[in-house]
């Protein structure tokens, strides 16, 4: 194989230059020098960076994301034209190179975190609410409000693989069928996707089946799981899927190890006759803090965090807090839970000790402090303060502010370590 052919296959030189090399008498030494020089120029434009050290911050108002470095605690690049990010979420490829952005306007965007650019982008529905990536990293699923259901795409090309339509509700005046909204979509072990149907009170499990190269997605349906499941989570070990119920008190639980047992309701009385406060922002169930075999759960319509024993699925304690909690985020070692709040108390953060159930620290980073995320080993807590257009970084041991930098209307914070966690 000639040196020029090798150069062409490696993609080190543009096609026009490769053609010139192939048709020119050259010395191997001169060509080698030329390759090294050109490669150095390319690396200067896109310097090598470790994917495990990266993160993505949603710019809610600008339809953009900020790629950040967690060791240096600084922004690296901005990627624009990502659509309506008012309720955006992110998952990552197995190699942590690509971020998949789920936009509220139905946009699905694959971003190359090393090239700081859009790799693929499609509009897959009229209104979507989040997504997930399969255990093997091959498929991206998106949950949709309009039309209701989930769509599954190739993680590589974003080509449609499956379209699973939700339960139909009715026909509107234009004789178009209306389908149930889908919420609480997560990935589960075995390359499954699990999700809830808000309007028809169901949980569905989509299972990938391949028999003799005949590929299909089979769906197992669980009806009458409780009124209006509004969000859901899967426990870190991938065993339990839990849907929160807006239309009644309690949660619906599905044991993914024993699907034959069906769905059972847990904590049926935790909020009975207590929802007297207006709910300004619904807690996200993915914001449950799992510390050991205990879950620290924001209570809907209450100024409380509930402590739940996940072995017996019973409430064992109630922790009074500053306002209506939205997210309860556990430090990776499980020793602390950081809590933020809905309006009008969304300028405050409280830190709970998981041994004593006491609030051990409280501070006010600014108005609309709504999203938090720990770095993988828990040495930093990143916090978005939307109304100040700022991201702040804290030491969770000393509570000292380590860094702060500007981001336009920052919202969700997602680190690439999520690529190796179930349900995130």
mmCIF file of C-alpha atoms in Angstrom:
data_model
loop_
_atom_site.group_PDB
_atom_site.id
_atom_site.type_symbol
_atom_site.label_atom_id
_atom_site.label_comp_id
_atom_site.label_asym_id
_atom_site.label_seq_id
_atom_site.Cartn_x
_atom_site.Cartn_y
_atom_site.Cartn_z
ATOM 1 C CA UNK A 1 0.000 0.000 0.000
ATOM 2 C CA UNK A 2 1.387 3.403 -0.963
ATOM 3 C CA UNK A 3 1.897 6.175 1.530
ATOM 4 C CA UNK A 4 -0.563 8.423 -0.303
ATOM 5 C CA UNK A 5 -3.227 5.699 -0.094
ATOM 6 C CA UNK A 6 -2.618 5.393 3.638
ATOM 7 C CA UNK A 7 -2.945 9.138 4.015
ATOM 8 C CA UNK A 8 -6.264 9.103 2.164
ATOM 9 C CA UNK A 9 -7.673 6.297 4.316
ATOM 10 C CA UNK A 10 -6.682 8.010 7.527
ATOM 11 C CA UNK A 11 -8.411 11.186 6.451
ATOM 12 C CA UNK A 12 -5.473 13.335 7.494
ATOM 13 C CA UNK A 13 -5.484 15.434 4.333
ATOM 14 C CA UNK A 14 -8.416 16.950 2.441
ATOM 15 C CA UNK A 15 -9.405 15.147 -0.791
ATOM 16 C CA UNK A 16 -8.077 17.922 -3.013
ATOM 17 C CA UNK A 17 -4.644 17.699 -1.401
ATOM 18 C CA UNK A 18 -4.685 13.891 -1.489
ATOM 19 C CA UNK A 19 -5.349 13.978 -5.225
ATOM 20 C CA UNK A 20 -2.394 16.309 -5.659
ATOM 21 C CA UNK A 21 -0.155 13.972 -3.644
ATOM 22 C CA UNK A 22 -1.211 10.983 -5.733
ATOM 23 C CA UNK A 23 -0.275 12.750 -8.946
ATOM 24 C CA UNK A 24 2.995 14.271 -7.805
ATOM 25 C CA UNK A 25 6.479 12.871 -7.503
ATOM 26 C CA UNK A 26 7.363 13.294 -3.834
ATOM 27 C CA UNK A 27 9.855 12.125 -1.271
ATOM 28 C CA UNK A 28 8.427 10.025 1.573
ATOM 29 C CA UNK A 29 10.277 12.189 4.084
ATOM 30 C CA UNK A 30 8.731 15.397 2.719
ATOM 31 C CA UNK A 31 5.248 13.883 2.696
ATOM 32 C CA UNK A 32 5.638 12.658 6.281
ATOM 33 C CA UNK A 33 6.631 16.143 7.382
ATOM 34 C CA UNK A 34 3.596 17.551 5.552
ATOM 35 C CA UNK A 35 1.234 15.107 7.303
ATOM 36 C CA UNK A 36 2.607 15.917 10.753
ATOM 37 C CA UNK A 37 2.325 19.644 10.148
ATOM 38 C CA UNK A 38 -1.254 19.406 8.915
ATOM 39 C CA UNK A 39 -2.267 17.150 11.808
ATOM 40 C CA UNK A 40 -0.775 19.632 14.276
ATOM 41 C CA UNK A 41 -2.917 22.383 12.759
ATOM 42 C CA UNK A 42 -6.026 20.250 13.151
ATOM 43 C CA UNK A 43 -5.245 19.502 16.803
ATOM 44 C CA UNK A 44 -4.692 23.184 17.441
ATOM 45 C CA UNK A 45 -8.224 23.915 16.252
ATOM 46 C CA UNK A 46 -9.761 20.999 18.180
ATOM 47 C CA UNK A 47 -7.471 20.230 21.084
ATOM 48 C CA UNK A 48 -7.616 16.799 22.630
ATOM 49 C CA UNK A 49 -9.853 16.732 25.704
ATOM 50 C CA UNK A 50 -10.985 13.943 28.065
ATOM 51 C CA UNK A 51 -14.643 13.068 27.568
ATOM 52 C CA UNK A 52 -15.063 11.952 31.185
ATOM 53 C CA UNK A 53 -14.317 15.481 32.352
ATOM 54 C CA UNK A 54 -17.060 17.138 30.335
ATOM 55 C CA UNK A 55 -20.583 18.318 31.014
ATOM 56 C CA UNK A 56 -23.454 20.133 29.342
ATOM 57 C CA UNK A 57 -25.445 23.063 30.722
ATOM 58 C CA UNK A 58 -28.771 23.962 29.136
ATOM 59 C CA UNK A 59 -29.249 27.588 28.094
ATOM 60 C CA UNK A 60 -33.010 27.635 28.534
ATOM 61 C CA UNK A 61 -33.862 30.991 26.944
ATOM 62 C CA UNK A 62 -31.392 30.896 24.070
ATOM 63 C CA UNK A 63 -31.896 27.368 22.717
ATOM 64 C CA UNK A 64 -28.237 26.597 23.318
ATOM 65 C CA UNK A 65 -25.950 24.455 25.442
ATOM 66 C CA UNK A 66 -22.650 25.242 27.089
ATOM 67 C CA UNK A 67 -20.009 22.504 27.093
ATOM 68 C CA UNK A 68 -17.987 22.677 30.309
ATOM 69 C CA UNK A 69 -14.887 21.181 31.917
ATOM 70 C CA UNK A 70 -15.392 20.053 35.526
ATOM 71 C CA UNK A 71 -11.716 19.937 36.564
ATOM 72 C CA UNK A 72 -11.031 23.471 35.411
ATOM 73 C CA UNK A 73 -14.580 24.538 36.315
ATOM 74 C CA UNK A 74 -14.941 26.573 33.175
ATOM 75 C CA UNK A 75 -16.984 26.784 29.949
ATOM 76 C CA UNK A 76 -15.376 25.434 26.780
ATOM 77 C CA UNK A 77 -17.814 26.063 23.927
ATOM 78 C CA UNK A 78 -21.367 27.032 23.087
ATOM 79 C CA UNK A 79 -23.606 25.207 20.615
ATOM 80 C CA UNK A 80 -26.667 27.095 19.306
ATOM 81 C CA UNK A 81 -29.860 26.474 17.309
ATOM 82 C CA UNK A 82 -31.183 23.595 19.421
ATOM 83 C CA UNK A 83 -34.841 24.621 19.550
ATOM 84 C CA UNK A 84 -37.119 25.092 22.566
ATOM 85 C CA UNK A 85 -35.110 24.040 25.626
ATOM 86 C CA UNK A 86 -37.701 25.115 28.196
ATOM 87 C CA UNK A 87 -37.941 21.509 29.422
ATOM 88 C CA UNK A 88 -34.775 19.956 28.028
ATOM 89 C CA UNK A 89 -32.964 16.815 29.106
ATOM 90 C CA UNK A 90 -29.740 15.123 28.010
ATOM 91 C CA UNK A 91 -28.305 11.600 27.717
ATOM 92 C CA UNK A 92 -24.825 10.557 26.588
ATOM 93 C CA UNK A 93 -23.333 7.901 24.339
ATOM 94 C CA UNK A 94 -21.435 5.038 25.941
ATOM 95 C CA UNK A 95 -18.081 6.545 24.942
ATOM 96 C CA UNK A 96 -19.211 9.921 26.370
ATOM 97 C CA UNK A 97 -18.399 11.682 23.114
ATOM 98 C CA UNK A 98 -21.958 12.523 22.061
ATOM 99 C CA UNK A 99 -24.755 14.292 23.916
ATOM 100 C CA UNK A 100 -28.366 13.797 22.840
ATOM 101 C CA UNK A 101 -30.565 16.822 23.561
ATOM 102 C CA UNK A 102 -34.346 16.373 23.888
ATOM 103 C CA UNK A 103 -36.162 19.650 23.226
ATOM 104 C CA UNK A 104 -39.736 20.567 24.077
ATOM 105 C CA UNK A 105 -40.553 21.343 20.421
ATOM 106 C CA UNK A 106 -39.880 17.739 19.361
ATOM 107 C CA UNK A 107 -36.274 18.343 18.377
ATOM 108 C CA UNK A 108 -33.697 15.595 18.899
ATOM 109 C CA UNK A 109 -30.100 16.727 18.478
ATOM 110 C CA UNK A 110 -26.887 14.703 18.588
ATOM 111 C CA UNK A 111 -23.927 16.901 19.580
ATOM 112 C CA UNK A 112 -20.254 16.046 19.180
ATOM 113 C CA UNK A 113 -18.642 17.179 22.446
ATOM 114 C CA UNK A 114 -15.147 16.981 20.974
ATOM 115 C CA UNK A 115 -15.909 18.999 17.856
ATOM 116 C CA UNK A 116 -18.302 21.441 19.576
ATOM 117 C CA UNK A 117 -20.914 21.045 16.865
ATOM 118 C CA UNK A 118 -24.200 19.444 15.874
ATOM 119 C CA UNK A 119 -23.640 15.976 14.427
ATOM 120 C CA UNK A 120 -27.291 15.182 13.537
ATOM 121 C CA UNK A 121 -30.573 16.949 14.214
ATOM 122 C CA UNK A 122 -34.202 16.002 13.512
ATOM 123 C CA UNK A 123 -37.686 17.190 14.472
ATOM 124 C CA UNK A 124 -39.422 13.966 15.472
ATOM 125 C CA UNK A 125 -42.720 15.213 16.950
ATOM 126 C CA UNK A 126 -44.748 18.285 17.826
ATOM 127 C CA UNK A 127 -44.181 18.234 21.593
ATOM 128 C CA UNK A 128 -41.799 15.992 23.524
ATOM 129 C CA UNK A 129 -40.909 15.675 27.183
ATOM 130 C CA UNK A 130 -37.615 13.767 27.457
ATOM 131 C CA UNK A 131 -35.792 10.647 26.404
ATOM 132 C CA UNK A 132 -33.459 7.776 27.230
ATOM 133 C CA UNK A 133 -30.616 5.744 25.731
ATOM 134 C CA UNK A 134 -30.658 1.951 25.744
ATOM 135 C CA UNK A 135 -28.346 -0.148 27.901
ATOM 136 C CA UNK A 136 -26.219 -1.141 24.896
ATOM 137 C CA UNK A 137 -26.073 2.426 23.611
ATOM 138 C CA UNK A 138 -27.623 1.568 20.235
ATOM 139 C CA UNK A 139 -31.026 3.251 20.542
ATOM 140 C CA UNK A 140 -32.407 6.604 21.598
ATOM 141 C CA UNK A 141 -36.052 6.742 22.736
ATOM 142 C CA UNK A 142 -38.099 9.945 22.958
ATOM 143 C CA UNK A 143 -41.359 10.368 24.885
ATOM 144 C CA UNK A 144 -43.968 12.557 23.245
ATOM 145 C CA UNK A 145 -47.007 14.568 24.231
ATOM 146 C CA UNK A 146 -47.998 15.265 20.621
ATOM 147 C CA UNK A 147 -48.631 12.802 19.161
ATOM 148 C CA UNK A 148 -48.608 10.640 22.261
ATOM 149 C CA UNK A 149 -46.224 7.666 22.317
ATOM 150 C CA UNK A 150 -42.513 7.011 22.039
ATOM 151 C CA UNK A 151 -40.224 6.878 19.034
ATOM 152 C CA UNK A 152 -36.987 4.904 18.972
ATOM 153 C CA UNK A 153 -34.028 5.973 16.825
ATOM 154 C CA UNK A 154 -30.598 4.697 15.901
ATOM 155 C CA UNK A 155 -28.108 6.390 18.213
ATOM 156 C CA UNK A 156 -25.645 6.529 15.328
ATOM 157 C CA UNK A 157 -27.735 8.055 12.536
ATOM 158 C CA UNK A 158 -30.983 9.164 14.284
ATOM 159 C CA UNK A 159 -32.921 7.060 11.760
ATOM 160 C CA UNK A 160 -36.325 5.900 13.013
ATOM 161 C CA UNK A 161 -36.304 2.319 14.304
ATOM 162 C CA UNK A 162 -39.747 2.024 15.940
ATOM 163 C CA UNK A 163 -42.854 4.134 16.485
ATOM 164 C CA UNK A 164 -44.911 2.999 19.490
ATOM 165 C CA UNK A 165 -48.230 4.842 19.588
ATOM 166 C CA UNK A 166 -49.897 5.474 22.943
ATOM 167 C CA UNK A 167 -53.472 4.562 23.807
ATOM 168 C CA UNK A 168 -55.992 6.652 21.813
ATOM 169 C CA UNK A 169 -58.294 8.960 23.767
ATOM 170 C CA UNK A 170 -60.715 10.563 21.349
ATOM 171 C CA UNK A 171 -61.137 12.212 17.964
ATOM 172 C CA UNK A 172 -61.078 16.011 17.744
ATOM 173 C CA UNK A 173 -63.193 18.254 15.512
ATOM 174 C CA UNK A 174 -60.776 17.713 12.631
ATOM 175 C CA UNK A 175 -61.262 13.952 12.986
ATOM 176 C CA UNK A 176 -57.701 13.480 14.165
ATOM 177 C CA UNK A 177 -57.095 10.870 16.853
ATOM 178 C CA UNK A 178 -55.767 12.208 20.162
ATOM 179 C CA UNK A 179 -53.417 9.906 22.064
ATOM 180 C CA UNK A 180 -52.373 9.813 25.702
ATOM 181 C CA UNK A 181 -49.331 11.871 26.682
ATOM 182 C CA UNK A 182 -46.248 9.848 27.624
ATOM 183 C CA UNK A 183 -44.149 10.727 30.686
ATOM 184 C CA UNK A 184 -41.501 9.123 32.855
ATOM 185 C CA UNK A 185 -39.508 7.407 30.099
ATOM 186 C CA UNK A 186 -36.403 5.564 31.380
ATOM 187 C CA UNK A 187 -34.004 2.928 30.149
ATOM 188 C CA UNK A 188 -33.935 -0.409 31.955
ATOM 189 C CA UNK A 189 -31.629 -3.457 31.964
ATOM 190 C CA UNK A 190 -32.117 -5.823 29.053
ATOM 191 C CA UNK A 191 -32.305 -2.959 26.534
ATOM 192 C CA UNK A 192 -35.838 -2.139 27.618
ATOM 193 C CA UNK A 193 -37.631 1.187 27.852
ATOM 194 C CA UNK A 194 -40.291 1.801 30.513
ATOM 195 C CA UNK A 195 -42.750 4.706 30.480
ATOM 196 C CA UNK A 196 -46.111 5.928 31.790
ATOM 197 C CA UNK A 197 -49.262 7.156 30.029
ATOM 198 C CA UNK A 198 -50.624 10.209 31.828
ATOM 199 C CA UNK A 199 -54.158 10.297 30.421
ATOM 200 C CA UNK A 200 -54.948 6.575 30.484
ATOM 201 C CA UNK A 201 -53.278 5.611 33.787
ATOM 202 C CA UNK A 202 -50.904 2.961 32.404
ATOM 203 C CA UNK A 203 -47.294 1.775 32.547
ATOM 204 C CA UNK A 204 -45.772 0.171 29.449
ATOM 205 C CA UNK A 205 -42.560 -1.833 29.047
ATOM 206 C CA UNK A 206 -41.023 -1.905 25.537
ATOM 207 C CA UNK A 207 -38.725 -4.913 25.092
ATOM 208 C CA UNK A 208 -36.325 -5.444 22.181
ATOM 209 C CA UNK A 209 -36.760 -8.896 20.632
ATOM 210 C CA UNK A 210 -34.510 -10.458 17.969
ATOM 211 C CA UNK A 211 -35.480 -13.925 16.722
ATOM 212 C CA UNK A 212 -33.605 -15.221 13.682
ATOM 213 C CA UNK A 213 -32.679 -11.641 12.701
ATOM 214 C CA UNK A 214 -36.349 -10.639 12.927
ATOM 215 C CA UNK A 215 -36.157 -7.492 15.059
ATOM 216 C CA UNK A 216 -39.152 -5.945 16.793
ATOM 217 C CA UNK A 217 -40.200 -4.092 19.929
ATOM 218 C CA UNK A 218 -42.822 -5.897 22.011
ATOM 219 C CA UNK A 219 -44.858 -3.908 24.525
ATOM 220 C CA UNK A 220 -46.265 -5.213 27.808
ATOM 221 C CA UNK A 221 -49.038 -3.003 29.200
ATOM 222 C CA UNK A 222 -50.137 -2.459 32.794
ATOM 223 C CA UNK A 223 -53.491 -0.607 33.044
ATOM 224 C CA UNK A 224 -55.186 1.036 36.039
ATOM 225 C CA UNK A 225 -51.972 1.841 37.872
ATOM 226 C CA UNK A 226 -53.393 4.958 39.583
ATOM 227 C CA UNK A 227 -54.657 8.353 38.454
ATOM 228 C CA UNK A 228 -52.483 10.553 36.248
ATOM 229 C CA UNK A 229 -48.887 9.340 36.538
ATOM 230 C CA UNK A 230 -46.993 12.602 35.992
ATOM 231 C CA UNK A 231 -43.347 11.472 36.169
ATOM 232 C CA UNK A 232 -41.301 8.414 37.065
ATOM 233 C CA UNK A 233 -37.877 7.074 37.921
ATOM 234 C CA UNK A 234 -35.993 3.814 37.996
ATOM 235 C CA UNK A 235 -33.913 2.871 41.042
ATOM 236 C CA UNK A 236 -30.118 2.964 40.511
ATOM 237 C CA UNK A 237 -29.887 -0.845 40.412
ATOM 238 C CA UNK A 238 -32.484 -0.953 37.625
ATOM 239 C CA UNK A 239 -34.976 -3.099 39.512
ATOM 240 C CA UNK A 240 -37.915 -0.850 40.428
ATOM 241 C CA UNK A 241 -39.816 1.589 38.239
ATOM 242 C CA UNK A 242 -41.828 4.104 40.277
ATOM 243 C CA UNK A 243 -44.425 6.499 38.876
ATOM 244 C CA UNK A 244 -45.701 9.478 40.850
ATOM 245 C CA UNK A 245 -49.464 10.034 40.807
ATOM 246 C CA UNK A 246 -50.908 13.515 40.428
ATOM 247 C CA UNK A 247 -54.573 12.497 40.499
ATOM 248 C CA UNK A 248 -54.351 10.670 43.839
ATOM 249 C CA UNK A 249 -52.031 10.166 46.774
ATOM 250 C CA UNK A 250 -49.238 7.599 46.477
ATOM 251 C CA UNK A 251 -46.977 6.028 43.868
ATOM 252 C CA UNK A 252 -47.185 3.106 41.458
ATOM 253 C CA UNK A 253 -44.361 0.554 41.663
ATOM 254 C CA UNK A 254 -43.351 -2.072 39.086
ATOM 255 C CA UNK A 255 -40.744 -4.718 39.958
ATOM 256 C CA UNK A 256 -38.831 -5.234 36.699
ATOM 257 C CA UNK A 257 -37.365 -8.485 38.009
ATOM 258 C CA UNK A 258 -40.870 -9.903 38.415
ATOM 259 C CA UNK A 259 -43.103 -8.347 35.781
ATOM 260 C CA UNK A 260 -45.653 -11.106 36.395
ATOM 261 C CA UNK A 261 -46.504 -9.528 39.757
ATOM 262 C CA UNK A 262 -47.893 -6.436 38.072
ATOM 263 C CA UNK A 263 -48.064 -2.911 39.481
ATOM 264 C CA UNK A 264 -48.768 -2.189 43.122
ATOM 265 C CA UNK A 265 -49.428 1.094 44.864
ATOM 266 C CA UNK A 266 -47.117 2.252 47.631
ATOM 267 C CA UNK A 267 -47.361 5.057 50.197
ATOM 268 C CA UNK A 268 -51.094 5.508 49.511
ATOM 269 C CA UNK A 269 -51.601 7.872 52.436
ATOM 270 C CA UNK A 270 -48.496 10.066 52.296
ATOM 271 C CA UNK A 271 -50.386 13.050 50.881
ATOM 272 C CA UNK A 272 -54.007 12.292 51.690
ATOM 273 C CA UNK A 273 -55.877 15.380 52.850
ATOM 274 C CA UNK A 274 -52.599 17.331 53.001
ATOM 275 C CA UNK A 275 -52.431 19.000 49.577
ATOM 276 C CA UNK A 276 -53.685 22.387 50.741
ATOM 277 C CA UNK A 277 -50.858 24.452 49.225
ATOM 278 C CA UNK A 278 -50.822 25.585 45.587
ATOM 279 C CA UNK A 279 -48.209 23.647 43.608
ATOM 280 C CA UNK A 280 -46.005 26.136 41.724
ATOM 281 C CA UNK A 281 -43.624 23.529 40.298
ATOM 282 C CA UNK A 282 -44.061 19.765 40.343
ATOM 283 C CA UNK A 283 -41.155 17.823 41.850
ATOM 284 C CA UNK A 284 -39.298 15.660 39.334
ATOM 285 C CA UNK A 285 -39.113 12.065 40.426
ATOM 286 C CA UNK A 286 -35.633 11.786 38.928
ATOM 287 C CA UNK A 287 -34.809 14.263 41.688
ATOM 288 C CA UNK A 288 -35.278 11.575 44.326
ATOM 289 C CA UNK A 289 -32.121 11.252 46.395
ATOM 290 C CA UNK A 290 -31.133 7.620 46.898
ATOM 291 C CA UNK A 291 -28.803 7.180 49.876
ATOM 292 C CA UNK A 292 -28.181 3.552 50.784
ATOM 293 C CA UNK A 293 -31.569 1.854 50.920
ATOM 294 C CA UNK A 294 -33.337 5.090 51.785
ATOM 295 C CA UNK A 295 -34.956 7.548 49.402
ATOM 296 C CA UNK A 296 -35.337 11.253 50.213
ATOM 297 C CA UNK A 297 -38.429 12.357 48.317
ATOM 298 C CA UNK A 298 -39.842 15.875 47.722
ATOM 299 C CA UNK A 299 -43.459 15.876 48.914
ATOM 300 C CA UNK A 300 -45.970 17.352 46.446
ATOM 301 C CA UNK A 301 -47.739 20.400 47.904
ATOM 302 C CA UNK A 302 -45.893 20.201 51.232
ATOM 303 C CA UNK A 303 -42.861 21.842 52.833
ATOM 304 C CA UNK A 304 -41.425 18.411 53.580
ATOM 305 C CA UNK A 305 -38.919 15.817 52.450
ATOM 306 C CA UNK A 306 -40.130 12.259 52.984
ATOM 307 C CA UNK A 307 -37.701 9.505 53.978
ATOM 308 C CA UNK A 308 -38.656 6.134 52.511
ATOM 309 C CA UNK A 309 -37.239 2.699 53.277
ATOM 310 C CA UNK A 310 -36.835 1.184 49.789
ATOM 311 C CA UNK A 311 -36.643 -2.376 51.115
ATOM 312 C CA UNK A 312 -40.143 -2.226 52.623
ATOM 313 C CA UNK A 313 -41.388 0.793 50.619
ATOM 314 C CA UNK A 314 -42.645 2.507 53.751
ATOM 315 C CA UNK A 315 -42.216 6.072 54.958
ATOM 316 C CA UNK A 316 -40.079 6.256 58.092
ATOM 317 C CA UNK A 317 -39.584 10.001 58.618
ATOM 318 C CA UNK A 318 -40.635 13.503 57.548
ATOM 319 C CA UNK A 319 -38.112 16.343 57.339
ATOM 320 C CA UNK A 320 -39.530 19.921 57.430
ATOM 321 C CA UNK A 321 -37.798 22.198 54.908
ATOM 322 C CA UNK A 322 -37.794 25.827 53.769
ATOM 323 C CA UNK A 323 -40.457 25.596 51.035
ATOM 324 C CA UNK A 324 -41.957 23.263 48.445
ATOM 325 C CA UNK A 325 -39.010 21.073 47.399
ATOM 326 C CA UNK A 326 -38.378 20.450 43.707
ATOM 327 C CA UNK A 327 -35.122 18.492 43.572
ATOM 328 C CA UNK A 328 -33.467 16.471 46.329
ATOM 329 C CA UNK A 329 -29.982 15.521 45.123
ATOM 330 C CA UNK A 330 -27.774 13.066 47.012
ATOM 331 C CA UNK A 331 -24.012 13.436 47.246
ATOM 332 C CA UNK A 332 -22.470 10.310 45.662
ATOM 333 C CA UNK A 333 -21.377 8.947 49.038
ATOM 334 C CA UNK A 334 -24.937 9.336 50.365
ATOM 335 C CA UNK A 335 -23.960 11.503 53.327
ATOM 336 C CA UNK A 336 -25.782 14.663 52.240
ATOM 337 C CA UNK A 337 -28.938 15.608 50.358
ATOM 338 C CA UNK A 338 -29.117 19.067 48.750
ATOM 339 C CA UNK A 339 -32.614 20.505 48.273
ATOM 340 C CA UNK A 340 -33.932 23.405 46.194
ATOM 341 C CA UNK A 341 -37.406 24.903 46.136
ATOM 342 C CA UNK A 342 -40.252 26.201 44.007
ATOM 343 C CA UNK A 343 -41.273 29.844 43.773
ATOM 344 C CA UNK A 344 -41.356 32.002 45.899
ATOM 345 C CA UNK A 345 -38.573 30.295 47.871
ATOM 346 C CA UNK A 346 -36.398 29.413 44.890
ATOM 347 C CA UNK A 347 -33.462 31.573 46.016
ATOM 348 C CA UNK A 348 -32.548 29.146 48.804
ATOM 349 C CA UNK A 349 -30.651 25.839 49.062
ATOM 350 C CA UNK A 350 -30.715 23.561 52.105
ATOM 351 C CA UNK A 351 -28.380 20.665 52.909
ATOM 352 C CA UNK A 352 -29.648 17.682 54.923
ATOM 353 C CA UNK A 353 -27.486 15.244 56.888
ATOM 354 C CA UNK A 354 -28.769 11.765 55.972
ATOM 355 C CA UNK A 355 -27.844 10.267 59.364
ATOM 356 C CA UNK A 356 -29.579 12.817 61.577
ATOM 357 C CA UNK A 357 -32.278 14.037 59.127
ATOM 358 C CA UNK A 358 -31.312 17.585 60.142
ATOM 359 C CA UNK A 359 -30.728 20.636 57.936
ATOM 360 C CA UNK A 360 -27.023 21.362 58.492
ATOM 361 C CA UNK A 361 -26.520 24.229 56.046
ATOM 362 C CA UNK A 362 -28.613 26.854 54.274
ATOM 363 C CA UNK A 363 -27.590 29.573 51.830
ATOM 364 C CA UNK A 364 -29.053 31.835 49.140
ATOM 365 C CA UNK A 365 -27.137 31.633 45.831
ATOM 366 C CA UNK A 366 -29.659 33.810 43.979
ATOM 367 C CA UNK A 367 -33.129 33.851 42.475
ATOM 368 C CA UNK A 368 -34.280 30.753 40.544
ATOM 369 C CA UNK A 369 -31.633 28.339 41.814
ATOM 370 C CA UNK A 370 -33.352 25.370 40.209
ATOM 371 C CA UNK A 371 -30.853 22.728 39.076
ATOM 372 C CA UNK A 372 -27.984 20.964 40.852
ATOM 373 C CA UNK A 373 -25.543 18.218 39.937
ATOM 374 C CA UNK A 374 -22.596 16.564 41.685
ATOM 375 C CA UNK A 375 -19.414 15.616 39.880
ATOM 376 C CA UNK A 376 -18.964 11.809 39.785
ATOM 377 C CA UNK A 377 -17.024 11.470 43.059
ATOM 378 C CA UNK A 378 -18.870 14.273 44.803
ATOM 379 C CA UNK A 379 -16.068 16.773 45.309
ATOM 380 C CA UNK A 380 -18.066 19.525 43.572
ATOM 381 C CA UNK A 381 -21.705 20.616 43.466
ATOM 382 C CA UNK A 382 -22.702 22.597 40.364
ATOM 383 C CA UNK A 383 -25.711 24.883 40.618
ATOM 384 C CA UNK A 384 -27.556 26.918 37.982
ATOM 385 C CA UNK A 385 -28.955 30.288 39.054
ATOM 386 C CA UNK A 386 -31.234 31.218 36.182
ATOM 387 C CA UNK A 387 -32.179 34.801 37.014
ATOM 388 C CA UNK A 388 -28.543 35.763 37.608
ATOM 389 C CA UNK A 389 -27.418 34.095 34.349
ATOM 390 C CA UNK A 390 -24.787 32.286 36.362
ATOM 391 C CA UNK A 391 -23.495 28.808 37.177
ATOM 392 C CA UNK A 392 -21.880 28.377 40.587
ATOM 393 C CA UNK A 393 -19.614 25.587 41.859
ATOM 394 C CA UNK A 394 -19.356 24.616 45.542
ATOM 395 C CA UNK A 395 -17.238 22.404 47.763
ATOM 396 C CA UNK A 396 -19.878 20.238 49.514
ATOM 397 C CA UNK A 397 -17.621 19.633 52.527
ATOM 398 C CA UNK A 398 -16.750 23.247 53.377
ATOM 399 C CA UNK A 399 -19.687 24.846 51.447
ATOM 400 C CA UNK A 400 -17.177 27.282 49.967
ATOM 401 C CA UNK A 401 -17.914 28.671 46.502
ATOM 402 C CA UNK A 402 -15.158 27.436 44.194
ATOM 403 C CA UNK A 403 -16.100 29.123 40.932
ATOM 404 C CA UNK A 404 -18.780 31.034 39.063
ATOM 405 C CA UNK A 405 -19.228 31.894 35.388
ATOM 406 C CA UNK A 406 -21.890 33.327 33.093
ATOM 407 C CA UNK A 407 -24.393 31.239 31.123
ATOM 408 C CA UNK A 408 -27.551 32.712 29.548
ATOM 409 C CA UNK A 409 -30.570 31.521 31.606
ATOM 410 C CA UNK A 410 -28.867 28.300 32.785
ATOM 411 C CA UNK A 411 -31.104 25.344 33.506
ATOM 412 C CA UNK A 412 -30.275 21.613 33.662
ATOM 413 C CA UNK A 413 -26.699 20.489 34.364
ATOM 414 C CA UNK A 414 -25.645 17.094 32.979
ATOM 415 C CA UNK A 415 -22.212 15.444 33.320
ATOM 416 C CA UNK A 416 -20.964 12.715 30.995
ATOM 417 C CA UNK A 417 -20.673 10.275 33.915
ATOM 418 C CA UNK A 418 -24.424 9.801 33.452
ATOM 419 C CA UNK A 419 -23.544 7.664 30.422
ATOM 420 C CA UNK A 420 -22.779 4.803 32.793
ATOM 421 C CA UNK A 421 -25.817 5.087 35.087
ATOM 422 C CA UNK A 422 -29.202 3.446 34.618
ATOM 423 C CA UNK A 423 -32.148 5.722 34.050
ATOM 424 C CA UNK A 424 -30.199 8.962 33.557
#
